Coordinates of C-alpha atoms in Angstrom, one line a residue:
M1354 CA 80.0 -4.6 53.3
S1355 CA 80.4 -4.5 48.9
A1356 CA 83.4 -7.3 47.2
C1357 CA 85.1 -4.3 45.9
W1358 CA 86.0 -3.6 49.0
V1359 CA 86.8 -6.5 50.9
I1360 CA 89.6 -6.9 47.5
V1361 CA 91.1 -3.1 47.7
M1362 CA 91.6 -4.1 51.9
A1363 CA 93.1 -7.3 50.9
L1364 CA 96.1 -5.4 49.0
A1365 CA 99.2 -4.7 51.2
A1366 CA 101.5 -1.9 51.4
D1367 CA 103.2 -1.0 47.5
E1368 CA 107.4 -1.7 47.7
T1369 CA 109.9 0.5 45.7
I1370 CA 113.0 -2.2 45.2
A1371 CA 114.8 0.0 43.1
T1372 CA 114.5 3.1 41.2
G1373 CA 111.9 3.8 39.6
V1374 CA 110.6 0.5 39.7
H1375 CA 108.0 -0.7 41.8
V1376 CA 105.7 -3.6 42.4
L1377 CA 101.9 -3.3 43.2
D1378 CA 100.7 -5.9 45.3
G1379 CA 97.4 -8.1 44.0
A1380 CA 96.6 -11.1 43.2
V1381 CA 99.8 -10.9 41.4
N1382 CA 102.7 -8.8 41.8
T1383 CA 102.1 -5.9 38.5
G1384 CA 105.7 -4.7 38.3
V1385 CA 105.3 -0.7 37.6
I1386 CA 108.3 1.4 35.8
V1387 CA 108.2 4.9 36.1
R1388 CA 110.0 7.4 33.9
D1389 CA 108.7 11.5 33.9
G1390 CA 105.2 10.4 34.9
H1391 CA 104.7 7.8 32.3
A1392 CA 105.3 3.8 33.2
L1393 CA 105.8 0.6 31.5
L1394 CA 103.9 -2.4 33.7
I1395 CA 105.1 -5.7 33.8
D1396 CA 101.9 -7.9 33.4
C1397 CA 98.7 -6.1 35.4
C1398 CA 96.6 -7.2 37.8
D1399 CA 92.4 -6.5 37.8
T1400 CA 93.3 -4.6 41.3
V1401 CA 96.0 -1.9 39.7
T1402 CA 94.0 1.5 39.7
P1403 CA 95.2 4.6 37.8
E1404 CA 94.3 6.4 41.7
R1405 CA 97.3 3.7 43.3
L1406 CA 99.6 4.7 39.8
A1407 CA 99.1 8.3 41.1
A1408 CA 100.0 7.5 43.9
I1409 CA 104.0 6.3 42.6
G1410 CA 103.3 9.3 40.4
V1411 CA 102.1 8.1 36.9
Q1412 CA 100.3 9.5 34.9
E1413 CA 100.0 7.2 32.0
V1414 CA 100.9 3.7 31.3
E1415 CA 102.5 3.5 27.5
S1416 CA 102.7 -0.1 27.7
I1417 CA 102.2 -3.4 29.0
L1418 CA 104.4 -6.4 28.9
C1419 CA 102.7 -9.4 29.7
T1420 CA 104.7 -12.9 31.3
Q1421 CA 102.1 -15.4 30.3
F1422 CA 98.1 -15.2 29.3
R1423 CA 96.9 -16.5 32.6
R1424 CA 94.1 -13.7 33.2
T1425 CA 95.2 -13.3 36.7
H1426 CA 98.0 -11.8 35.9
N1427 CA 96.2 -9.2 33.2
A1428 CA 92.8 -8.7 34.3
G1429 CA 93.2 -5.6 34.8
M1430 CA 94.7 -4.4 30.9
Y1431 CA 91.9 -3.7 29.0
P1432 CA 91.1 0.2 30.3
F1433 CA 94.5 0.8 29.9
V1434 CA 95.2 -0.9 26.6
A1435 CA 91.8 1.1 25.5
Q1436 CA 93.4 4.1 26.2
G1437 CA 96.3 4.3 24.7
A1438 CA 98.3 1.4 26.5
K1439 CA 100.8 -0.8 24.2
L1440 CA 100.6 -4.4 24.9
T1441 CA 103.7 -7.2 24.2
V1442 CA 102.8 -10.9 25.0
P1443 CA 104.7 -13.8 24.6
K1444 CA 105.7 -14.9 21.4
T1445 CA 103.9 -18.6 21.3
E1446 CA 101.3 -17.2 23.6
R1447 CA 99.8 -14.3 21.2
A1448 CA 96.9 -16.1 19.9
L1449 CA 95.3 -16.3 23.7
F1450 CA 95.8 -12.6 23.8
E1451 CA 94.3 -11.6 20.4
S1452 CA 91.7 -14.3 20.1
A1453 CA 90.3 -15.6 23.1
E1454 CA 86.6 -16.2 21.7
A1455 CA 88.1 -18.2 19.3
H1456 CA 89.0 -20.6 22.6
W1457 CA 85.7 -20.5 24.3
N1458 CA 83.6 -20.7 21.4
D1459 CA 86.3 -24.4 20.5
W1460 CA 83.8 -27.7 21.6
S1461 CA 87.3 -29.3 22.1
N1462 CA 88.2 -26.5 24.9
R1463 CA 84.5 -27.7 26.8
W1464 CA 83.9 -32.1 26.6
H1465 CA 86.4 -34.6 26.0
L1466 CA 89.5 -32.9 28.0
Y1467 CA 92.5 -35.0 27.7
H1468 CA 94.4 -31.8 27.2
A1469 CA 95.0 -29.7 30.7
R1470 CA 96.8 -26.8 28.5
P1471 CA 96.3 -23.6 28.4
G1472 CA 93.7 -24.2 31.0
P1473 CA 90.7 -22.7 32.6
L1474 CA 92.4 -18.6 32.9
V1475 CA 92.6 -18.0 29.4
P1476 CA 91.5 -14.0 28.7
I1477 CA 87.7 -13.8 29.1
R1478 CA 87.9 -11.4 25.7
S1479 CA 90.8 -10.3 23.0
V1480 CA 92.9 -7.5 23.5
A1481 CA 94.9 -5.8 20.9
V1482 CA 98.1 -6.9 20.5
S1483 CA 101.4 -4.8 20.1
R1484 CA 104.3 -7.2 19.6
T1485 CA 105.6 -10.3 21.0
A1486 CA 108.6 -11.1 23.5
G1487 CA 110.5 -13.8 23.4
E1488 CA 113.7 -15.3 24.3
G1489 CA 116.8 -13.1 23.5
D1490 CA 114.4 -10.2 22.6
S1491 CA 115.9 -6.1 24.1
I1492 CA 113.0 -3.8 25.2
E1493 CA 114.4 -0.4 24.7
W1494 CA 111.6 2.1 26.9
R1495 CA 112.3 5.8 28.1
G1496 CA 116.5 4.8 28.8
V1497 CA 115.6 1.6 30.2
T1498 CA 116.6 -1.8 28.9
I1499 CA 115.1 -5.1 29.4
R1500 CA 115.9 -8.7 28.2
V1501 CA 114.0 -11.0 28.0
L1502 CA 114.0 -15.0 28.8
D1503 CA 112.1 -17.7 27.5
T1504 CA 111.4 -19.9 30.7
P1505 CA 107.9 -22.3 30.6
G1506 CA 106.7 -24.0 32.8
V1507 CA 103.0 -23.5 34.4
T1508 CA 102.2 -22.0 30.5
D1509 CA 104.2 -23.4 27.2
G1510 CA 105.1 -19.5 26.6
S1511 CA 106.1 -17.7 29.3
V1512 CA 108.8 -15.4 29.6
S1513 CA 110.5 -13.5 32.1
Y1514 CA 112.1 -10.0 31.9
L1515 CA 115.2 -8.8 33.0
V1516 CA 115.2 -5.0 34.2
E1517 CA 117.9 -2.7 34.2
S1518 CA 117.4 0.0 36.5
G1519 CA 119.8 2.5 38.7
G1520 CA 123.1 0.2 38.5
R1521 CA 120.8 -2.8 39.4
A1522 CA 119.4 -6.2 37.7
V1523 CA 115.7 -7.0 38.8
C1524 CA 113.8 -9.7 36.8
F1525 CA 110.1 -10.1 37.2
C1526 CA 110.0 -13.7 36.7
G1527 CA 106.1 -14.6 36.6
D1528 CA 104.9 -18.0 37.9
V1529 CA 108.9 -20.0 37.6
V1530 CA 108.8 -19.7 41.7
C1531 CA 107.3 -17.9 44.4
A1532 CA 110.1 -18.2 46.6
P1533 CA 113.1 -19.8 47.1
G1534 CA 112.6 -23.3 46.7
K1535 CA 108.6 -23.3 46.1
V1536 CA 106.5 -23.4 43.4
W1537 CA 102.5 -21.6 43.7
D1538 CA 100.9 -24.9 43.1
L1539 CA 101.0 -28.4 41.1
H1540 CA 98.1 -28.2 39.1
S1541 CA 99.5 -25.8 36.4
L1542 CA 102.7 -28.2 35.8
Q1543 CA 100.1 -30.6 34.2
K1544 CA 101.5 -31.6 30.7
G1545 CA 102.2 -34.4 28.9
F1546 CA 105.7 -35.9 28.7
G1547 CA 107.5 -38.7 27.7
G1548 CA 105.1 -39.7 25.1
V1549 CA 102.3 -39.7 26.8
R1550 CA 99.6 -36.7 26.8
D1551 CA 98.0 -34.0 29.3
Y1552 CA 95.7 -35.8 30.7
H1553 CA 98.5 -39.0 32.5
G1554 CA 101.3 -35.9 33.2
F1555 CA 100.8 -34.9 36.3
L1556 CA 104.2 -32.6 37.2
G1557 CA 105.1 -33.2 33.9
A1558 CA 106.4 -30.0 33.2
H1559 CA 108.6 -29.8 36.1
G1560 CA 111.5 -30.7 34.0
M1561 CA 110.7 -27.5 31.8
L1562 CA 110.2 -25.7 34.4
L1563 CA 113.3 -26.4 36.2
E1564 CA 115.2 -25.6 33.4
S1565 CA 113.4 -21.9 33.5
A1566 CA 114.7 -21.9 37.0
R1567 CA 118.6 -22.7 36.2
K1568 CA 118.2 -19.6 33.5
L1569 CA 117.5 -17.3 36.2
A1570 CA 119.7 -18.0 38.8
A1571 CA 122.5 -17.6 36.3
C1572 CA 120.8 -14.4 34.4
G1573 CA 122.9 -12.2 36.8
A1574 CA 119.6 -10.3 38.8
D1575 CA 120.0 -9.1 41.9
T1576 CA 116.5 -8.5 42.8
F1577 CA 114.0 -11.7 41.8
V1578 CA 109.9 -10.5 41.6
P1579 CA 107.7 -13.4 41.4
S1580 CA 104.2 -13.5 40.3
H1581 CA 103.5 -14.7 43.7
G1582 CA 105.3 -13.9 46.9
K1583 CA 107.7 -11.3 47.8
P1584 CA 110.9 -10.0 45.9
F1585 CA 113.7 -12.1 47.3
T1586 CA 117.8 -11.3 45.9
R1587 CA 120.3 -13.7 44.3
S1588 CA 121.5 -15.0 47.0
E1589 CA 118.2 -16.0 48.3
F1590 CA 117.1 -17.7 45.2
A1591 CA 118.0 -22.0 46.3
L1592 CA 117.6 -23.3 43.1
D1593 CA 119.5 -26.4 45.0
L1594 CA 116.6 -26.5 47.6
L1595 CA 114.4 -26.4 44.7
E1596 CA 115.9 -29.2 42.7
K1597 CA 116.3 -31.2 45.8
R1598 CA 112.5 -30.8 46.5
F1599 CA 110.8 -31.9 42.5
D1600 CA 113.7 -34.4 42.8
A1601 CA 112.0 -36.0 46.1
L1602 CA 108.4 -36.0 44.9
R1603 CA 109.1 -37.0 41.8
R1604 CA 110.5 -39.9 43.2
N1605 CA 107.9 -40.8 45.9
Y1606 CA 105.5 -40.1 42.9
A1607 CA 106.5 -43.1 40.4
A1608 CA 107.3 -45.1 43.3
I1609 CA 104.0 -46.0 43.4
S1610 CA 102.2 -45.0 40.1
A1611 CA 99.8 -47.0 38.3
L1612 CA 101.8 -45.4 35.1
N1613 CA 104.6 -48.2 35.4
F1614 CA 101.4 -50.5 34.5
Y1615 CA 100.9 -48.4 31.6
F1616 CA 103.9 -46.5 30.3
P1617 CA 106.2 -48.9 31.3
S1618 CA 109.3 -46.5 29.9
L1619 CA 107.8 -43.7 31.6
F1620 CA 110.1 -43.4 34.6
E1621 CA 112.8 -45.2 32.7
S1622 CA 115.5 -43.2 34.7
L1623 CA 113.9 -44.6 38.0
K1624 CA 113.5 -48.2 37.2
D1625 CA 115.9 -49.2 39.4
D1626 CA 114.6 -46.8 42.7
P1627 CA 114.6 -48.7 45.5
L1628 CA 111.8 -46.5 46.4
R1629 CA 109.8 -48.4 43.9
M1630 CA 107.1 -51.1 45.3
K1631 CA 107.2 -54.4 43.3
P1632 CA 103.7 -54.9 41.1
A1633 CA 101.1 -56.8 43.1
E1634 CA 99.9 -60.2 41.7
T1635 CA 98.3 -60.4 39.2
L1636 CA 95.1 -63.2 38.7
E1637 CA 92.6 -64.7 35.7
L1638 CA 89.1 -63.5 35.8
P1639 CA 86.5 -65.8 37.1
P1640 CA 84.2 -67.5 34.4
W1641 CA 81.7 -65.4 35.3
V1642 CA 83.4 -61.7 35.0
R1643 CA 84.3 -61.4 31.2
R1644 CA 84.9 -58.8 29.7
V1645 CA 82.2 -57.4 26.9
A1646 CA 84.6 -54.8 24.8
F1647 CA 86.4 -51.2 25.0
T1648 CA 86.4 -50.7 29.4
S1649 CA 83.5 -52.8 29.8
Y1650 CA 82.9 -56.0 31.8
A1651 CA 79.8 -58.1 33.0
V1652 CA 79.1 -60.1 35.8
L1653 CA 77.3 -63.1 34.0
S1654 CA 74.1 -64.7 36.9
D1655 CA 74.0 -68.7 36.1
S1656 CA 70.4 -67.6 35.3
G1657 CA 72.0 -66.0 31.7
A1658 CA 71.1 -62.1 33.1
A1659 CA 73.7 -60.2 33.3
L1660 CA 74.8 -57.2 34.2
L1661 CA 77.2 -54.5 32.4
V1662 CA 80.1 -52.6 34.4
D1663 CA 80.1 -49.0 32.3
C1664 CA 79.4 -48.3 29.2
G1665 CA 82.1 -46.0 26.9
H1666 CA 81.7 -47.4 23.6
D1667 CA 79.4 -48.8 20.6
S1668 CA 81.5 -52.0 20.6
I1669 CA 80.0 -53.1 23.6
L1670 CA 76.6 -52.8 22.3
A1671 CA 77.3 -55.0 19.3
A1672 CA 79.4 -57.3 21.5
L1673 CA 76.6 -57.8 23.9
G1674 CA 74.3 -58.5 20.7
E1675 CA 75.8 -61.1 19.6
W1676 CA 76.0 -62.6 23.3
K1677 CA 72.8 -62.6 22.9
K1678 CA 72.2 -64.2 19.3
E1679 CA 74.6 -67.1 20.7
D1680 CA 72.5 -67.5 23.5
K1681 CA 75.7 -66.8 26.2
I1682 CA 73.3 -63.8 28.4
S1683 CA 69.1 -63.7 27.8
A1684 CA 69.4 -60.2 29.2
V1685 CA 71.1 -57.1 30.1
E1686 CA 69.5 -56.2 33.6
A1687 CA 71.1 -53.5 34.9
C1688 CA 74.3 -51.2 34.4
W1689 CA 76.4 -50.3 37.3
V1690 CA 78.6 -46.8 36.3
T1691 CA 81.7 -47.1 38.0
H1692 CA 82.5 -42.8 36.9
Y1693 CA 81.8 -40.1 34.6
H1694 CA 84.8 -40.6 32.5
D1695 CA 83.8 -40.5 28.7
D1696 CA 85.4 -43.5 27.7
H1697 CA 83.1 -45.1 30.1
V1698 CA 79.7 -44.1 29.8
D1699 CA 79.6 -42.5 25.9
A1700 CA 77.1 -45.4 25.0
L1701 CA 75.1 -45.0 27.8
Q1702 CA 72.3 -43.3 26.1
R1703 CA 72.3 -45.7 23.0
L1704 CA 72.4 -48.8 25.8
V1705 CA 69.2 -46.7 27.5
N1706 CA 67.7 -46.7 23.9
E1707 CA 68.2 -49.6 22.3
L1708 CA 68.3 -52.1 25.5
K1709 CA 65.9 -50.4 27.7
C1710 CA 68.8 -51.3 30.3
P1711 CA 68.4 -49.6 33.7
I1712 CA 71.5 -47.3 34.6
V1713 CA 72.7 -47.4 38.2
T1714 CA 75.6 -45.7 39.6
S1715 CA 76.5 -44.0 43.0
A1716 CA 75.8 -40.7 44.4
R1717 CA 79.2 -39.3 43.3
T1718 CA 78.8 -40.1 39.8
A1719 CA 75.2 -40.0 38.9
P1720 CA 74.9 -35.6 39.6
I1721 CA 77.2 -35.3 36.6
L1722 CA 75.8 -38.3 34.0
E1723 CA 72.3 -36.1 34.9
H1724 CA 73.3 -32.5 34.4
P1725 CA 77.2 -32.9 32.4
L1726 CA 76.4 -29.4 31.7
R1727 CA 76.7 -28.2 35.3
Y1728 CA 80.7 -29.0 35.2
C1729 CA 83.8 -28.7 33.7
L1730 CA 85.9 -32.1 34.2
P1731 CA 88.7 -33.7 32.2
C1732 CA 87.2 -36.7 30.7
I1733 CA 84.0 -35.0 30.7
A1734 CA 81.3 -36.0 28.1
P1735 CA 78.1 -33.8 26.9
C1736 CA 75.0 -36.2 26.8
P1737 CA 72.4 -36.4 29.8
V1738 CA 72.7 -40.0 30.9
P1739 CA 69.0 -40.6 33.2
I1740 CA 69.7 -42.3 36.1
A1741 CA 67.0 -45.8 37.1
R1742 CA 68.8 -45.8 40.8
V1743 CA 71.0 -43.7 42.7
T1744 CA 73.4 -46.0 45.6
R1745 CA 75.2 -44.7 49.1
H1746 CA 78.3 -45.6 50.1
G1747 CA 77.8 -49.0 51.7
E1748 CA 75.0 -50.0 50.2
S1749 CA 74.2 -53.1 49.3
W1750 CA 71.2 -55.2 47.2
N1751 CA 70.8 -58.7 45.8
W1752 CA 70.9 -59.8 42.3
H1753 CA 70.4 -62.8 41.4
E1754 CA 73.1 -65.1 43.6
F1755 CA 75.0 -62.2 43.9
K1756 CA 75.2 -60.0 46.9
L1757 CA 76.8 -56.1 45.6
M1758 CA 77.4 -53.4 47.1
S1759 CA 78.1 -49.7 46.2
L1760 CA 81.3 -48.2 47.2
D1761 CA 82.7 -44.4 47.3
F1762 CA 86.3 -44.8 45.9
P1763 CA 87.8 -41.2 45.4
G1764 CA 91.2 -43.1 43.9
Q1765 CA 91.8 -42.2 39.8
T1766 CA 88.9 -39.0 40.6
L1767 CA 86.9 -38.3 43.7
Y1768 CA 83.1 -39.0 41.9
D1769 CA 84.0 -42.8 41.5
G1770 CA 81.9 -45.4 42.6
A1771 CA 83.7 -49.6 43.2
L1772 CA 81.2 -52.0 43.0
L1773 CA 81.8 -55.0 45.4
V1774 CA 80.2 -58.6 44.0
E1775 CA 80.0 -61.5 46.2
G1776 CA 79.2 -64.6 44.7
H1777 CA 80.3 -68.1 43.7
G1778 CA 82.6 -67.9 47.6
V1779 CA 84.6 -65.0 46.4
K1780 CA 84.7 -61.0 46.2
F1781 CA 85.5 -59.2 43.8
L1782 CA 85.4 -55.2 43.6
F1783 CA 85.4 -53.9 40.2
V1784 CA 87.3 -50.2 41.1
G1785 CA 86.9 -48.6 37.4
D1786 CA 90.4 -46.3 36.8
S1787 CA 91.4 -46.7 40.4
G1788 CA 94.6 -48.6 41.0
A1789 CA 96.8 -51.1 38.8
P1790 CA 99.4 -53.9 39.9
T1791 CA 102.2 -50.8 40.4
G1792 CA 100.5 -48.4 42.4
L1793 CA 97.6 -45.6 41.8
D1794 CA 96.1 -44.0 39.4
D1795 CA 96.4 -40.3 40.7
Y1796 CA 98.2 -39.2 37.4
T1797 CA 95.4 -36.1 36.8
A1798 CA 95.7 -33.0 39.4
G1799 CA 91.7 -32.1 37.6
N1800 CA 90.5 -35.7 38.8
R1801 CA 90.7 -34.2 42.2
V1802 CA 92.2 -37.2 44.5
F1803 CA 92.9 -36.0 47.1
L1804 CA 95.8 -36.8 49.8
G1805 CA 95.1 -37.3 53.9
K1806 CA 94.1 -39.4 55.8
G1807 CA 90.2 -40.8 55.3
R1808 CA 90.9 -39.1 51.5
G1809 CA 91.4 -39.5 48.0
S1810 CA 93.8 -42.9 48.0
R1811 CA 94.0 -43.3 51.5
R1812 CA 90.9 -43.5 51.2
C1813 CA 90.7 -46.8 49.2
I1814 CA 93.1 -48.5 51.1
E1815 CA 90.8 -48.0 54.1
I1816 CA 88.2 -50.4 51.6
L1817 CA 90.2 -52.2 50.9
R1818 CA 91.3 -53.4 53.7
A1819 CA 87.9 -53.2 55.6
V1820 CA 86.7 -55.5 52.4
N1821 CA 89.1 -57.8 51.3
P1822 CA 88.6 -58.6 47.6
G1823 CA 90.3 -61.5 46.3
Y1824 CA 90.2 -59.7 43.0
I1825 CA 90.4 -56.0 42.3
L1826 CA 89.5 -55.1 38.9
N1827 CA 90.5 -51.9 36.7
E1828 CA 88.7 -52.0 33.6
H1829 CA 91.3 -51.3 31.1
Q1830 CA 93.6 -54.4 32.6
G1831 CA 93.0 -57.8 31.3
K1832 CA 93.6 -59.0 34.4
A1833 CA 92.5 -58.7 37.7
F1834 CA 95.1 -58.2 40.6
K1835 CA 95.4 -57.9 44.5
F1836 CA 97.3 -56.0 46.9
T1837 CA 99.2 -57.6 50.0
D1838 CA 98.8 -56.3 53.2
G1839 CA 102.0 -54.9 53.0
Q1840 CA 101.5 -53.0 49.8
L1841 CA 98.8 -51.3 51.3
D1842 CA 101.0 -50.4 54.4
Y1843 CA 103.4 -49.1 51.8
M1844 CA 101.3 -46.9 49.1
E1845 CA 100.1 -45.2 52.3
K1846 CA 103.3 -44.8 54.2
R1847 CA 104.6 -42.9 50.4
L1848 CA 101.6 -40.9 50.6
V1849 CA 101.9 -39.4 53.9
E1850 CA 105.3 -38.3 52.8
R1851 CA 103.8 -36.9 49.9
E1852 CA 101.8 -33.8 51.8
R1853 CA 105.3 -32.9 53.4
L1854 CA 107.1 -33.2 50.3
I1855 CA 104.2 -31.2 48.5
T1856 CA 104.1 -28.9 51.9
D1857 CA 107.3 -28.2 51.4
L1858 CA 107.5 -27.0 47.9
T1859 CA 104.6 -24.9 47.7
P1860 CA 103.3 -22.6 49.5
W1861 CA 100.1 -23.6 51.0
D1862 CA 98.7 -24.8 54.5
N1863 CA 97.9 -27.8 53.1
A1864 CA 99.1 -29.7 50.0
N1865 CA 95.2 -30.4 48.1
F1866 CA 95.7 -26.6 48.0
A1867 CA 98.5 -26.9 45.4
T1868 CA 97.0 -29.6 43.7
D1869 CA 92.9 -29.4 43.2
E1870 CA 92.6 -27.0 40.3
H1871 CA 89.3 -27.0 41.5
W1872 CA 88.8 -26.1 45.2
V1873 CA 87.3 -23.3 43.9
R1874 CA 84.8 -23.4 41.2
A1875 CA 81.3 -22.8 39.4
Y1876 CA 78.3 -24.5 39.7
P1877 CA 76.2 -24.5 37.5
Y1878 CA 79.7 -24.0 35.1
E1879 CA 76.9 -23.3 31.8
Q1880 CA 74.0 -22.7 31.5
E1881 CA 71.9 -21.4 28.9
I1882 CA 69.1 -18.1 29.3
A1883 CA 67.3 -15.8 27.9
P1884 CA 67.8 -12.1 26.9
G1885 CA 66.9 -10.3 30.8
A1886 CA 66.5 -13.5 32.6
T1887 CA 67.5 -13.9 36.4
F1888 CA 70.3 -16.6 37.4
A1889 CA 72.3 -17.8 39.8
I1890 CA 75.4 -19.1 40.3
D1891 CA 77.5 -20.7 43.2
V1892 CA 80.5 -20.2 43.5
Q1893 CA 81.4 -23.5 45.7
F1894 CA 84.9 -23.7 47.9
T1895 CA 86.7 -26.5 49.8
N1896 CA 88.5 -26.0 52.4
H1897 CA 91.5 -28.8 53.0
G1898 CA 92.9 -26.8 56.0
D1899 CA 92.3 -27.5 59.8
T1900 CA 90.3 -23.8 60.5
E1901 CA 87.7 -22.2 59.3
S1902 CA 87.7 -20.1 56.2
Q1903 CA 86.2 -16.4 55.3
A1904 CA 86.2 -16.7 51.5
Q1905 CA 85.1 -13.5 49.4
V1906 CA 83.5 -13.3 46.5
E1907 CA 82.5 -10.7 43.2
P1908 CA 81.0 -11.3 39.8
V1909 CA 83.0 -9.0 36.8
L1910 CA 80.0 -8.6 34.6
P1911 CA 79.7 -7.1 31.4
K1912 CA 78.5 -3.9 30.6
D1913 CA 74.5 -3.4 31.2
W1914 CA 74.7 -7.0 33.4
T1915 CA 73.6 -6.5 37.0
F1916 CA 74.2 -8.6 40.1
D1917 CA 71.4 -8.3 43.0
R1918 CA 73.7 -7.2 46.7
Q1919 CA 70.7 -7.8 48.7
R1920 CA 69.9 -11.1 47.5
S1921 CA 73.5 -12.6 46.8
M1922 CA 75.7 -14.0 49.0
F1923 CA 79.6 -12.3 48.5
T1924 CA 81.3 -13.3 52.3
L1925 CA 80.9 -16.5 53.9
Q1926 CA 82.9 -19.3 56.2
V1927 CA 83.9 -22.1 55.0
P1928 CA 83.8 -24.6 57.8
A1929 CA 87.2 -26.7 58.0
K1930 CA 88.2 -30.1 56.3
T1931 CA 84.8 -30.4 53.8
D1932 CA 84.4 -33.2 51.5
G1933 CA 85.3 -31.4 48.0
I1934 CA 81.2 -31.9 47.0
V1935 CA 78.2 -30.0 48.2
A1936 CA 76.1 -32.4 49.1
P1937 CA 73.0 -32.9 51.1
D1938 CA 74.3 -36.5 52.5
V1939 CA 78.1 -35.9 52.6
P1940 CA 79.7 -35.4 56.1
H1941 CA 81.2 -31.8 55.5
S1942 CA 79.7 -31.0 53.0
D1943 CA 82.0 -28.2 50.9
A1944 CA 80.1 -23.9 51.2
Y1945 CA 79.3 -21.8 48.2
A1946 CA 78.1 -18.0 47.7
R1947 CA 75.2 -18.1 45.6
I1948 CA 75.3 -14.7 43.1
W1949 CA 72.2 -13.6 41.4
I1950 CA 72.4 -11.9 37.7
T1951 CA 70.2 -10.6 35.5
A1952 CA 70.9 -9.8 31.7
P1953 CA 69.6 -6.7 30.5
P1954 CA 66.7 -7.4 27.7
S1955 CA 69.0 -5.8 25.2
A1956 CA 71.5 -8.9 25.6
K1957 CA 72.5 -10.4 21.4
P1958 CA 72.7 -14.1 21.8
A1959 CA 76.7 -14.5 22.7
R1960 CA 78.7 -16.7 24.7
I1961 CA 79.6 -15.0 28.0
I1962 CA 82.6 -16.0 30.1
I1963 CA 81.3 -15.2 33.6
P1964 CA 84.7 -14.9 35.9
F1965 CA 84.6 -14.2 39.9
R1966 CA 87.1 -12.6 41.7
I1967 CA 88.2 -14.6 44.7
T1968 CA 89.4 -13.8 47.8
W1969 CA 90.8 -16.7 50.2
Q1970 CA 92.0 -15.8 54.0
G1971 CA 92.0 -12.5 53.2
R1972 CA 94.4 -13.1 50.2
Y1973 CA 93.2 -11.7 47.2
L1974 CA 93.4 -14.3 44.3
G1975 CA 92.3 -12.7 41.3
Q1976 CA 89.9 -13.5 38.8
F1977 CA 90.5 -16.9 39.9
R1978 CA 87.2 -19.6 38.3
H1979 CA 84.6 -18.1 36.2
A1980 CA 81.4 -19.7 35.1
W1981 CA 79.6 -20.4 30.7
V1982 CA 76.5 -18.2 30.3
D1983 CA 74.9 -19.2 26.8
V1984 CA 72.9 -15.9 25.6
R1985 CA 69.9 -17.6 23.6

């Protein structure tokens, strides 16, 4: 079975919703307005072909109107534009169409990622733009009037198009909603708000999106065509339900958020909400735990040796040097790394080179530190770090008078390892950035903090109950804290409720599909090749659902590049409830399809973005993920 055949089989029947107005199903709905054999398209999925258009009487595509820049919506535009179709794009997103290469060549869009926008779905190459569209514009095409509405939310510049045809008004509304009272996902709403940047902005664009939904509800359309989902009528819009669902989710999230500690006024409107958890007790540090600098702490042995925890800034090495001069420590014998974020690892290479300090970390963190090119994640640093020792969950060892234990602790990121230190009559838990007196550090969708029993923050709660530390330390905080049993129970209750709220708000059968931006991902994300080389890319799948699911994969390659159909895997079964990681030591490893690709010997030095067409459980999702290949 070829991957192309799989994608065609995933399509549903095309639909006519008004005189001369059609909807072609695909990864997204493509609107087609037909007049005398000519067509105007609204968005252009890569499943839109001349053959499908001919079946509804189209001989020529004259114009394409884009609701947003994301390639799932517009990957099919290139051949039509090359044949003369005029492309209209949202006013504030023009550069992402015309100068796509500038985005992909911008170092800041690859490393130290604290911004979530524009995100990973930028077009893979530039395309000629004929005009832009924004609020109040009116487009006339062959007797059809199309009114433009600014409807930002999932992207900052998204627009909707209100088409009047045959006495009916049809609104192509992009991703404002996907069904009455529902949105397609939540990770697309990651955006800074209230003075915080995108990194802390889970649900940050929800207010913008609700304003867009209110505008649509009042726009006079008889029928709404979302990018994802079936068309529905004005009477079915369910604005009140959408507002109610977002309000409930926001209250749930703010009730147990670490952001209440870092940014006390961020959720000012909810400060007196009875759902908000009372902060945990804070504690002064024991004398053998001392802040070094920045986000780094040290465990100090009676012997004079120091065990460093994280090393994300040059000021840490300067402080350690002063300590040695002042005879406060005799040596830094090792550094435990809690997680891969740049503010915890940026000075590790200097630590290794200058102090010959061995690096110890968990099996979840080590691969990213050793091979950062293979990953694209928030706050990732580009410099590889040699790891002296990799630990497994529950592994313990002695260091001077202390007993140490490695714990997988997926509370701020899936790739986090806490360190339990027992000594001098107490248990002290270094958790990286996973938790604050006010609750949970789950404010970044890209960090992959899963919902569900035994996963994400609920897994952390299980560990806290089991090890019962007297001190919990988040290294961005000056004091330790300790949750009561009642607070642990309350946070778990809210997390259970959150699963239901997200499932109500989105169309997925498991809430994590709506929040986990990386449930499909390419590995390695980035690699260098020589002209003529054959290389492999794995497309990895996390199945958050309760049943085994089938996935299909097809690479989209430049001219003269090929993939090996015999050697590659295009269809695979993904077991239920996988762990989010491909590794031999996890109980439920993710599944992957390995695609073997060959570059032509004539390939010139360039950065090549290779998207993959993804089909999941029979639904085509479009060019949903990509890998990055540099030809050298």
